[in-house]
XYZ file of C-alpha atoms in Angstrom:
572
model
C 99.716 120.650 65.870
C 98.758 118.713 68.829
C 101.053 119.441 71.936
C 100.469 117.691 75.356
C 99.310 119.650 78.282
C 100.316 119.491 81.851
C 97.351 117.123 82.705
C 97.837 114.862 79.765
C 100.428 112.611 78.757
C 98.989 111.908 75.164
C 101.258 111.971 72.507
C 101.711 111.415 68.645
C 103.231 108.030 67.687
C 101.971 106.215 64.420
C 102.830 102.555 63.464
C 104.984 102.261 60.208
C 102.274 100.350 58.528
C 99.549 103.225 59.249
C 102.222 105.901 58.255
C 102.589 104.031 54.876
C 98.867 104.248 54.287
C 98.569 107.822 55.144
C 101.484 108.713 52.842
C 99.698 106.682 50.107
C 96.150 108.214 50.395
C 97.120 112.179 51.043
C 98.984 114.748 48.989
C 102.581 115.339 49.537
C 101.978 118.982 50.779
C 100.191 117.745 53.782
C 103.209 116.110 55.229
C 105.041 119.272 54.483
C 102.839 121.221 56.734
C 102.915 118.631 59.331
C 106.590 118.712 59.618
C 106.469 122.550 59.380
C 104.003 122.740 62.336
C 106.296 120.507 64.227
C 109.448 122.669 63.680
C 107.110 125.673 64.897
C 106.246 123.709 67.963
C 109.767 122.683 68.773
C 111.069 126.220 68.089
C 108.371 127.550 70.696
C 108.592 124.851 73.109
C 112.004 123.412 73.437
C 114.606 124.754 75.590
C 118.450 125.452 75.665
C 119.216 122.522 78.071
C 117.206 119.932 76.019
C 114.014 119.896 78.046
C 110.597 121.030 76.923
C 107.732 122.798 78.193
C 104.221 121.449 78.267
C 102.632 124.325 76.708
C 103.387 127.994 75.785
C 101.467 129.034 79.024
C 103.611 127.101 81.289
C 107.261 128.734 81.822
C 108.827 125.668 83.567
C 110.933 123.328 81.536
C 110.454 119.506 82.152
C 112.666 116.568 81.339
C 109.314 114.335 81.246
C 107.845 116.654 78.594
C 111.009 116.129 76.681
C 110.595 112.669 75.999
C 106.852 113.126 75.104
C 108.134 115.718 72.479
C 110.719 113.322 70.999
C 108.340 110.720 70.629
C 105.803 113.072 68.839
C 108.387 114.392 66.691
C 109.387 110.861 65.553
C 105.653 110.182 64.417
C 105.454 113.828 62.638
C 108.994 112.772 60.973
C 107.680 109.319 59.854
C 104.717 111.056 58.295
C 106.567 113.810 56.371
C 108.630 113.189 53.199
C 112.447 112.977 52.617
C 112.555 116.442 51.829
C 113.236 117.062 55.550
C 115.368 120.149 56.565
C 118.332 117.958 58.016
C 119.463 121.114 59.792
C 116.526 120.652 62.021
C 117.378 117.011 62.521
C 120.661 117.994 63.690
C 119.455 120.669 65.828
C 116.991 117.932 67.420
C 119.934 115.614 67.783
C 121.865 118.396 69.474
C 119.235 118.878 72.000
C 119.403 115.349 72.871
C 122.902 115.221 73.652
C 122.064 118.562 75.955
C 119.585 116.594 77.658
C 122.074 113.521 78.671
C 124.571 116.268 80.066
C 121.804 116.838 82.694
C 121.442 113.107 83.557
C 121.934 112.115 87.198
C 124.281 109.523 88.358
C 124.894 107.256 91.279
C 128.125 106.233 92.526
C 127.707 102.825 91.442
C 127.661 103.968 88.007
C 123.841 103.963 87.217
C 122.476 106.672 85.486
C 119.034 108.077 85.560
C 116.563 111.031 84.533
C 114.802 113.203 87.199
C 112.212 115.691 87.271
C 112.854 119.078 88.851
C 109.676 120.927 88.326
C 107.843 122.335 91.300
C 104.510 123.630 90.368
C 102.996 120.331 88.791
C 100.119 118.695 89.668
C 101.424 115.428 89.388
C 105.088 115.044 90.075
C 107.028 112.468 88.003
C 109.470 110.028 89.538
C 112.761 109.018 87.854
C 111.370 105.792 86.697
C 108.618 107.459 84.836
C 111.049 110.254 83.624
C 113.905 107.917 82.283
C 111.192 105.877 80.692
C 109.814 108.686 78.896
C 113.197 110.106 77.583
C 114.041 106.560 76.545
C 111.159 105.837 74.820
C 111.143 109.068 72.993
C 114.893 108.737 72.157
C 114.385 105.120 70.710
C 111.404 106.263 68.897
C 113.100 109.159 67.041
C 116.494 107.017 66.323
C 114.297 104.871 64.419
C 112.773 107.249 61.827
C 116.241 108.949 60.777
C 118.759 107.629 58.671
C 121.865 109.190 61.034
C 122.834 107.656 64.279
C 122.724 109.295 67.818
C 126.154 109.424 68.898
C 125.467 108.944 72.664
C 127.933 107.866 75.445
C 127.395 103.937 75.694
C 128.063 104.235 79.726
C 125.312 106.200 80.176
C 122.911 104.050 78.026
C 124.635 101.063 79.900
C 124.230 102.864 83.132
C 120.234 103.613 82.548
C 120.036 99.686 81.854
C 121.575 98.713 85.074
C 119.267 101.336 86.988
C 116.219 99.768 85.933
C 117.703 96.196 86.414
C 118.857 97.138 89.888
C 115.440 98.700 91.318
C 113.854 95.032 91.469
C 109.816 95.125 90.795
C 108.341 98.308 91.752
C 105.320 98.002 93.934
C 103.243 100.493 91.711
C 101.654 99.142 88.325
C 102.591 102.298 86.442
C 106.061 101.995 87.442
C 106.336 98.603 86.665
C 105.037 99.395 82.931
C 107.593 102.054 82.604
C 110.457 99.637 83.532
C 109.360 96.786 81.179
C 108.559 99.423 78.496
C 112.313 100.833 79.073
C 113.735 97.553 78.837
C 112.087 96.791 75.588
C 112.902 99.747 74.174
C 116.639 99.277 75.091
C 116.435 95.417 73.793
C 116.149 96.521 70.163
C 116.987 99.953 69.238
C 119.076 101.944 66.614
C 121.025 104.103 69.584
C 122.896 101.454 71.579
C 121.867 98.000 72.827
C 123.339 97.600 76.415
C 125.139 94.270 77.303
C 124.888 93.367 81.050
C 127.755 91.351 82.458
C 126.677 89.408 85.548
C 128.114 86.505 87.495
C 126.262 83.216 88.331
C 127.328 83.367 91.697
C 129.575 85.821 93.673
C 130.762 83.457 96.089
C 134.131 81.240 95.356
C 134.940 78.537 97.395
C 138.627 77.567 97.823
C 137.443 74.318 99.252
C 135.248 73.221 96.389
C 137.943 74.725 93.923
C 135.222 76.696 92.018
C 136.040 78.377 88.815
C 134.782 81.948 88.057
C 132.217 82.189 85.834
C 130.734 85.262 83.639
C 127.357 85.357 81.861
C 126.796 88.343 79.209
C 123.274 89.026 77.780
C 120.833 91.770 76.588
C 118.697 93.368 79.398
C 115.950 90.879 78.661
C 118.335 88.026 78.495
C 118.756 87.341 74.795
C 122.431 86.086 73.838
C 125.164 88.652 73.086
C 127.353 88.453 70.099
C 130.896 87.082 70.223
C 132.856 89.035 72.733
C 136.234 89.420 74.413
C 136.049 89.321 78.260
C 138.909 90.207 80.060
C 139.339 90.262 83.659
C 141.735 93.686 83.866
C 142.488 93.237 87.478
C 141.459 91.642 90.686
C 142.265 93.108 94.258
C 141.451 92.758 97.899
C 138.962 95.220 99.074
C 141.665 96.240 102.054
C 144.296 96.525 99.875
C 143.088 98.102 96.429
C 146.613 99.051 95.267
C 148.047 95.459 95.193
C 146.527 93.593 92.081
C 146.345 89.818 92.306
C 145.346 89.097 88.861
C 145.837 91.353 85.650
C 144.788 91.232 82.234
C 143.334 87.656 82.235
C 141.345 86.866 79.230
C 138.329 84.383 80.058
C 137.590 81.447 77.984
C 134.183 80.886 76.431
C 131.963 77.733 77.058
C 129.378 77.666 74.051
C 127.386 74.835 75.687
C 126.650 76.798 78.770
C 127.282 80.302 76.979
C 129.446 81.505 79.707
C 132.888 83.023 80.274
C 135.232 81.208 82.638
C 138.614 81.243 84.222
C 139.689 77.775 85.025
C 141.665 78.157 88.057
C 142.528 81.156 90.559
C 146.181 81.928 91.432
C 147.697 80.244 94.442
C 148.134 83.479 96.006
C 144.458 84.025 96.450
C 143.348 83.615 99.880
C 139.784 83.882 101.633
C 138.494 87.511 101.656
C 136.382 90.043 99.968
C 137.773 91.004 96.540
C 136.869 93.400 93.527
C 136.945 91.889 90.256
C 137.208 94.647 87.296
C 135.976 93.047 83.903
C 136.262 94.714 80.545
C 133.916 93.486 77.410
C 134.981 93.963 73.621
C 132.539 93.058 70.820
C 134.731 90.989 68.257
C 132.867 92.078 65.135
C 134.223 96.001 64.565
C 131.157 96.746 62.600
C 128.814 95.740 65.719
C 131.044 97.754 68.165
C 128.750 100.801 67.547
C 125.518 98.496 68.075
C 126.118 97.633 71.413
C 127.024 99.392 74.627
C 129.576 97.198 76.701
C 130.955 100.427 78.647
C 134.195 100.760 79.954
C 135.099 98.480 83.008
C 132.688 96.779 85.139
C 133.476 96.197 88.841
C 131.996 93.310 90.598
C 132.417 92.265 94.323
C 133.191 88.459 94.821
C 133.675 86.702 98.244
C 136.350 83.939 98.421
C 135.557 81.392 101.011
C 137.557 78.692 102.726
C 138.307 76.708 105.921
C 139.774 78.555 108.522
C 142.064 76.739 110.641
C 141.272 76.960 114.459
C 144.425 75.415 116.484
C 145.675 75.532 120.059
C 142.351 76.044 121.910
C 142.850 75.955 125.513
C 140.684 77.139 128.614
C 142.358 77.817 131.698
C 141.570 78.915 135.317
C 144.831 81.492 136.697
C 145.612 82.793 140.134
C 144.466 86.343 140.522
C 147.396 87.583 142.270
C 150.268 85.781 140.786
C 148.791 84.758 137.428
C 149.952 81.284 137.719
C 148.130 78.287 135.974
C 145.778 76.327 138.322
C 144.057 74.393 135.844
C 144.283 74.242 132.066
C 142.412 72.003 129.698
C 142.585 71.757 125.856
C 139.476 72.143 123.531
C 138.612 70.454 120.448
C 136.560 73.218 118.943
C 136.116 71.077 115.640
C 134.485 68.255 117.588
C 131.540 67.793 120.076
C 133.484 67.288 123.314
C 132.826 69.759 126.394
C 135.324 70.518 129.223
C 134.320 71.819 132.890
C 136.288 73.881 135.246
C 135.746 75.328 138.585
C 136.865 78.905 139.917
C 136.244 81.128 142.594
C 135.949 85.040 142.611
C 139.601 85.372 143.517
C 140.712 83.725 140.195
C 140.578 84.190 136.577
C 139.187 82.450 133.631
C 141.270 82.647 130.284
C 140.288 81.255 126.758
C 142.650 81.361 123.805
C 142.811 80.029 120.431
C 144.570 80.751 117.104
C 142.952 81.099 113.736
C 144.708 81.128 110.204
C 143.801 81.332 106.466
C 144.115 78.269 104.268
C 147.601 80.102 103.183
C 148.689 80.321 106.859
C 147.955 84.237 107.120
C 146.414 85.884 110.269
C 142.405 85.805 110.089
C 140.194 88.139 111.872
C 136.592 87.232 111.723
C 133.686 89.601 111.989
C 132.400 88.060 115.395
C 134.106 86.682 118.082
C 132.037 86.486 121.478
C 132.183 84.359 124.582
C 129.107 84.148 126.200
C 128.528 82.815 129.796
C 124.870 81.621 130.865
C 123.936 81.194 134.488
C 121.206 78.627 135.425
C 118.764 81.312 136.012
C 119.260 82.343 132.274
C 121.164 85.287 133.022
C 123.629 85.892 130.237
C 126.897 87.982 129.905
C 128.732 88.387 126.508
C 132.364 89.485 126.009
C 134.234 90.229 122.876
C 137.347 88.282 122.240
C 140.225 90.138 121.481
C 143.098 89.355 118.956
C 146.619 89.969 118.267
C 147.898 88.570 114.922
C 146.921 85.022 114.874
C 146.279 84.524 118.545
C 142.582 85.188 119.906
C 142.611 85.542 123.761
C 140.209 86.769 126.438
C 140.765 86.759 130.233
C 137.871 87.296 132.850
C 138.551 88.787 136.097
C 135.879 87.362 138.290
C 136.834 89.622 141.163
C 136.124 92.912 139.183
C 132.879 90.970 137.732
C 131.013 90.054 140.794
C 128.787 93.088 140.640
C 128.050 92.359 136.857
C 127.151 88.640 137.557
C 124.872 90.064 140.315
C 126.818 87.482 143.002
C 125.237 84.536 141.588
C 127.032 81.395 142.147
C 126.499 78.220 140.399
C 127.060 76.844 137.018
C 127.666 79.035 133.859
C 127.374 77.557 130.522
C 130.258 78.913 128.354
C 129.422 79.420 124.815
C 131.836 80.697 122.096
C 130.771 82.307 118.714
C 133.227 82.591 115.674
C 131.899 83.897 112.203
C 132.545 85.512 109.058
C 131.161 85.906 105.498
C 134.316 84.119 104.113
C 134.700 81.395 107.031
C 133.034 78.230 105.749
C 133.566 76.619 109.351
C 132.080 79.291 111.512
C 130.995 77.884 114.813
C 128.310 78.589 117.532
C 128.597 75.804 120.166
C 128.945 75.161 123.781
C 132.514 74.255 124.871
C 131.667 73.336 128.678
C 130.796 74.819 131.847
C 132.332 76.469 134.859
C 131.128 76.188 138.365
C 131.732 79.719 139.842
C 131.915 80.197 143.655
C 131.063 84.007 144.301
C 130.753 85.818 147.916
C 127.077 86.536 149.111
C 125.860 89.648 147.882
C 125.854 92.731 150.352
C 122.071 94.144 151.312
C 122.515 96.901 148.556
C 123.588 94.647 145.830
C 121.547 94.956 142.416
C 119.521 92.027 141.606
C 119.418 90.320 138.446
C 116.943 91.758 135.943
C 113.775 89.987 135.364
C 114.148 87.562 132.178
C 111.989 87.980 129.066
C 108.927 85.244 128.925
C 109.266 83.204 125.928
C 106.145 84.092 123.801
C 105.675 80.540 122.861
C 105.472 79.277 126.285
C 102.937 82.180 126.881
C 100.582 82.292 124.012
C 101.623 78.926 122.612
C 99.401 76.067 122.714
C 98.626 74.840 126.404
C 99.025 70.984 127.618
C 95.933 68.938 127.206
C 94.147 68.446 130.507
C 92.529 65.239 131.422
C 90.080 65.469 134.341
C 89.613 62.311 136.681
C 86.672 63.058 138.966
C 87.129 59.871 140.906
C 88.889 56.630 140.313
C 86.913 53.792 139.202
C 85.481 51.085 141.906
C 86.639 47.825 142.107
C 83.928 45.499 140.484
C 82.915 41.926 141.670
C 84.180 38.662 139.429
C 82.082 38.146 136.483
C 80.819 34.777 137.754
C 79.505 36.313 140.830
C 77.675 39.143 138.908
C 76.021 36.380 136.695
C 74.856 34.370 139.727
C 73.353 37.727 141.402
C 71.546 38.351 137.867
C 69.832 34.891 138.123
C 68.936 35.291 141.787
C 67.008 38.664 140.558
C 65.242 37.071 137.791
C 63.944 33.983 139.853
C 61.251 36.379 141.749
C 59.769 37.159 138.247
C 59.101 33.446 137.570
C 57.930 32.807 140.856
C 55.245 35.795 140.372
C 54.484 34.332 136.958
C 54.000 30.876 138.462
C 51.864 32.477 141.252
C 49.485 34.085 138.657
C 48.840 30.665 137.113
C 48.150 28.782 140.186
C 46.004 31.494 141.246
C 43.999 31.080 137.908
C 44.531 34.577 136.584
C 42.150 35.072 133.256
C 41.566 37.680 130.938
C 37.683 37.991 131.131
C 37.549 41.769 132.157
C 39.778 42.572 128.814
C 37.598 44.937 126.807
C 35.895 43.330 123.741
C 35.248 46.559 121.736
C 37.494 47.344 119.233
C 38.390 51.118 120.429
C 38.792 50.146 124.284
C 40.550 47.044 123.250
C 43.162 49.149 121.176
C 43.230 51.501 124.119
C 44.144 48.521 126.346
C 46.607 47.065 124.484
C 48.380 50.454 123.823
C 48.393 50.889 127.422
C 49.891 47.513 128.062
C 52.697 48.202 125.349
C 53.289 51.477 127.006
C 54.342 49.675 130.318
C 56.508 47.429 128.644
C 58.234 50.423 126.982
C 58.980 51.700 130.341
C 60.481 48.467 131.585
C 62.480 48.591 128.314
C 63.644 52.005 129.239
C 64.778 50.917 132.593
C 66.706 48.528 130.889
C 68.450 50.782 128.415
C 69.243 53.171 131.322
C 71.193 50.279 132.953
C 73.001 49.565 129.677
C 73.672 52.424 128.102
C 71.627 55.667 128.405
C 72.348 58.659 130.629
C 70.132 60.138 133.380
C 68.955 63.322 131.487
C 68.105 61.153 128.252
C 65.987 58.500 130.248
C 64.216 61.295 132.233
C 63.216 63.109 129.043
C 62.042 60.097 127.395
C 60.077 59.009 130.798
C 58.449 62.265 130.786
C 57.016 61.628 127.117
C 55.988 58.068 128.012
C 54.455 59.048 131.346
C 51.860 61.538 129.941
C 51.350 58.965 127.055
C 50.157 56.345 129.855
C 48.080 58.622 131.809
C 46.102 59.551 128.613
C 45.721 55.917 127.539
C 45.032 54.579 130.957
C 42.642 56.907 131.757
C 40.530 55.925 128.668
C 41.166 51.851 129.687
C 40.201 52.445 133.412
C 37.174 54.490 132.187
C 35.800 51.609 129.955
C 36.371 49.193 132.839
C 34.864 51.376 135.597
C 31.738 51.991 133.211
C 31.389 48.267 132.459
C 31.350 47.393 135.806
C 28.706 49.783 136.878
C 26.330 48.457 134.060
C 26.977 45.010 135.294
C 26.090 46.083 138.918
C 22.881 47.916 137.843
C 21.744 45.010 135.740
């Protein structure tokens, strides 16, 4: 028989179709020999605590190897005939029970198997170890006729462990998680049923009802159940039950169990709800694992009453009220007061739950912020429903760094069950403090806002020179006409003088160069016009350099031809 080594996780498990094919093709005694080899291997490698060794050369036992061995034995049993020693099957079942006796447990009721080997090349974690055991357990239970009497709480605890770890970052662990849940979804040992709440927050303001869903590990519908709210109690008073033995109703349309109305004695706070599930069909009670009791933390929220909010300036010696103003903490109004270092500032208000009980929030802070962004935070104390804080400025001058001026007052009151938590500016106080002595400590430098330091800067617009005033359009047009008049005078003068084109070359090549030369001069004049209208200086100079070289070459050829023709006339 093949046994898995320490560096190999291979194991024997054959599909039912392949098993049937083998049984129809091979002799009967071959399967008996296979079963006998499996029994010999079981006797050699199995341990008294239910774990297995990887090989006879490795003395250490492994929980992970036990899962592989169970899966291999299930393949052997499926290949063997019905003439199997039931005493050996019972011995393997006894080892499985012993293996579950060593299962680990968390305080929240989740169970898992962990590997305790030290001298292994690859240490198996809880996910791989538990998945190996459950895979082997479900495979072995599918090939035997008897049932495995394992505690349903442990099967349910294993399911909760794998559902509560989220999505593993390692692909192998993710495969082990999905594979285990698939094994628990449909098996002959026990199918765990998971109780969950669509929302663990119940609002007294919205009059929410308690809703409970029960599904399998992969979300399939559960059989008909009786879901009972055994008891509900506050996390701060566990001995006092507010609800006891309340059976939930079933809504077939949404497939949820619900409780219409909470008792009138329910107030805001954190509660523990204890549920119990029972399969209605007695024949299916051994098929599904419902556990004994399921505890779920639930937050009951509501609007907290904030009343009698006042801010006052007191005399430091007598404690008499010099200035007092009411605060509307639910509105947007603010107040302003003034004080000096010989006075005190007192803030007080009352808080109560919807049922009128005293309420103590998780956070109650008073913050004073100076104009220089220096902040000071104080905790608001409470006594029953009343919250009060008194600031003695005479003892706080050093903490305030002798900074006089305006201090914005901010009040923070918040809690997880308080629907109207507040964080708002309630006003400011103009504080007059004495001048600081020479050795007085200075305010600490305020941290620079990263956004203002590293964020996008404002766009910079450069104005090199203010545009000069331009003359009226009529004056500019008149000056243009006066500029063009000399050109017309030049043309008229040429006509009066009798300009002729007798010296223009008549030969084809010299005439071509002469025409190109005159076109080049016209191009230079056109370039000047474009420079005046739209071109910049650099573009004009680059174009002018090209035209200048071109005119020099063409003009040299034209003037050379005229000089040669003139020399011939003189010699003739």
